[in-house]
Coordinates of N, CA and C and ligand atoms in Angstrom, one line a residue:
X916 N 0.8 -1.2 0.0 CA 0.0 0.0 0.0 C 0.9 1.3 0.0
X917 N 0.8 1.9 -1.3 CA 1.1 3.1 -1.2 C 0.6 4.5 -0.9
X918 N 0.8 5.8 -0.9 CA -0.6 6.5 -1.4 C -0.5 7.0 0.1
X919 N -0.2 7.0 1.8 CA -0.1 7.2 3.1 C 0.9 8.0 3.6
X920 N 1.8 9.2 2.8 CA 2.8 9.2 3.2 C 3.1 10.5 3.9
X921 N 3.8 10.5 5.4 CA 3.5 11.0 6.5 C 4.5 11.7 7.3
X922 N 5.8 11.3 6.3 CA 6.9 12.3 7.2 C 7.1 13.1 5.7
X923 N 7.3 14.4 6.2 CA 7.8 15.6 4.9 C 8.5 16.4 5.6
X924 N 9.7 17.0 4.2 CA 10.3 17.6 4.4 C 10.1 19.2 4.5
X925 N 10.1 19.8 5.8 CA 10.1 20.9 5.9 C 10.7 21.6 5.0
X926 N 12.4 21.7 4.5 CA 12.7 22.8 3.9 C 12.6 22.3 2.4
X927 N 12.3 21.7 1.8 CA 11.9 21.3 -0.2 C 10.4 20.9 -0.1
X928 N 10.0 20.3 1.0 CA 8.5 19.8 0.7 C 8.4 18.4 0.2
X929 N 9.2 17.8 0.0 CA 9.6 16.0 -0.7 C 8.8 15.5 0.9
X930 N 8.1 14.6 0.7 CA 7.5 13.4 1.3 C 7.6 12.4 0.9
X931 N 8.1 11.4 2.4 CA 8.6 10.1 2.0 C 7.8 9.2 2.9
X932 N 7.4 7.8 2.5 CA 6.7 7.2 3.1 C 7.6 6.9 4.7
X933 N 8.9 6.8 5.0 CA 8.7 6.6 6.2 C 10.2 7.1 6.9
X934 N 10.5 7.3 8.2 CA 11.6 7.8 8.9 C 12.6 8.1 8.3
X935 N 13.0 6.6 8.4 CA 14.5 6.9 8.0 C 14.8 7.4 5.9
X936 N 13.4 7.6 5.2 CA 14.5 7.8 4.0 C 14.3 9.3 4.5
X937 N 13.3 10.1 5.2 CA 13.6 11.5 5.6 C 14.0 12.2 6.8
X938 N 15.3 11.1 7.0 CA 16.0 11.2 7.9 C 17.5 11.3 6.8
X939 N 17.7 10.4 6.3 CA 18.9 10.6 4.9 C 18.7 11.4 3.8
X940 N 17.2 11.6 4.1 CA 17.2 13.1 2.4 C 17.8 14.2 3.3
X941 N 17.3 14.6 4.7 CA 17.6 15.6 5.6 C 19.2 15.7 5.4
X942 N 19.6 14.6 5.9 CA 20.9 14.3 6.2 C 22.1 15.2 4.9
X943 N 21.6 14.5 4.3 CA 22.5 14.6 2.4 C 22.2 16.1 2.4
X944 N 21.1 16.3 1.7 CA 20.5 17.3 1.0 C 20.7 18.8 1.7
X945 N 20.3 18.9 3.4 CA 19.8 20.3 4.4 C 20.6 19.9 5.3
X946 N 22.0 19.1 5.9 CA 22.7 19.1 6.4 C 21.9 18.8 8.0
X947 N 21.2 17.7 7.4 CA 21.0 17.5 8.8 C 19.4 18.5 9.9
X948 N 19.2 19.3 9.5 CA 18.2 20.1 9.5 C 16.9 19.3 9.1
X949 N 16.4 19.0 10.2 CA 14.9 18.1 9.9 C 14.2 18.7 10.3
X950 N 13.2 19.0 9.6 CA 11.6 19.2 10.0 C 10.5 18.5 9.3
X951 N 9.6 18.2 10.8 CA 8.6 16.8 10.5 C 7.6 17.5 10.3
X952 N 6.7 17.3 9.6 CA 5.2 17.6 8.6 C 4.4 16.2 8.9
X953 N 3.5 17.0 10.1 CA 2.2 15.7 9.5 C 1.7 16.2 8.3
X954 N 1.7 15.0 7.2 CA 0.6 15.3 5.8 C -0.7 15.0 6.3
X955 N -1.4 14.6 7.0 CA -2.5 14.6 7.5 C -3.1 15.9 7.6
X956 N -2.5 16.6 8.6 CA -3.3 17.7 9.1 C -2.0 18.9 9.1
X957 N -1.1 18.9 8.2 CA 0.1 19.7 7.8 C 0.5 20.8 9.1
X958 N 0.6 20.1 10.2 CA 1.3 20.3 11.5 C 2.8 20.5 10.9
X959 N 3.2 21.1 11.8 CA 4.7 21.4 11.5 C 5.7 20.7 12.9
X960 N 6.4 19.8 13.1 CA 7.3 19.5 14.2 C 8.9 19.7 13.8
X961 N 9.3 20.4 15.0 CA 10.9 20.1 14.8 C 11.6 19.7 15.5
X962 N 11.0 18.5 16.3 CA 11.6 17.4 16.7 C 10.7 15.9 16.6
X963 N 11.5 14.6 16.7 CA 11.1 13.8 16.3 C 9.8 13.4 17.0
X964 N 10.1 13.7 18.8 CA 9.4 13.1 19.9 C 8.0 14.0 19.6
X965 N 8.0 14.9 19.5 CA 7.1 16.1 19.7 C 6.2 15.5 18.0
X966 N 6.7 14.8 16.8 CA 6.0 14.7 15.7 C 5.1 13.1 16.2
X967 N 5.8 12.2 16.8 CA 5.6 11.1 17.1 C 4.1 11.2 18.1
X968 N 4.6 12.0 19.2 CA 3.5 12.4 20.0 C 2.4 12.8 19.4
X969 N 2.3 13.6 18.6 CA 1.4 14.4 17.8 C 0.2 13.1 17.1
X970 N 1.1 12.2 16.5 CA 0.5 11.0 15.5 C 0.1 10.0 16.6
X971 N 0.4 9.9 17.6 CA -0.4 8.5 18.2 C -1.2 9.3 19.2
X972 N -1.4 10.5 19.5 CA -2.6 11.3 20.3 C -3.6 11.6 19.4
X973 N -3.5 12.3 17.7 CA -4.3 12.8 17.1 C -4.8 11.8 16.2
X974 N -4.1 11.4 15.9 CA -4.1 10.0 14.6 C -3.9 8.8 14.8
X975 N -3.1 8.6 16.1 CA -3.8 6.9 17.0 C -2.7 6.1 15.5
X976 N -1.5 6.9 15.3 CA -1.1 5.7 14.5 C 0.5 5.8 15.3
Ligands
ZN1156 ZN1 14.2 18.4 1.6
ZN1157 ZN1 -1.5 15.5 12.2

């Protein structure tokens, strides 16, 4: 199943289905500079704990 995808990149806007490839686009590309995007409800997090939180309180995923 495609079509769900839930981490984005704050500074280009590329969404990737899951952590770690926008954890290594971050990495390569924005030197490490991550910011998490719910695509759901286009919240903005700039830390991991605080995006994680967000998805299993609002979205129960
Ligand atoms: Zn990017
Ligand atoms: Zn959300």
């Amino acid at each position: 199943m495609f079509g769900k995808r839930k981490y984005g990149c704050g500074k280009c806007g590329s969404s990737f289905k899951d952590r770690d490839e926008l954890l290594k686009h971050a990495d390569e590309m924005h030197n490490k500079i991550t910011t998490y995007i719910c695509i759901t409800c286009d919240e903005e997090f700039n830390s991991e704990s605080a995006f994680r939180l967000h998805m299993a309180r609002d979205h129960r995923i």
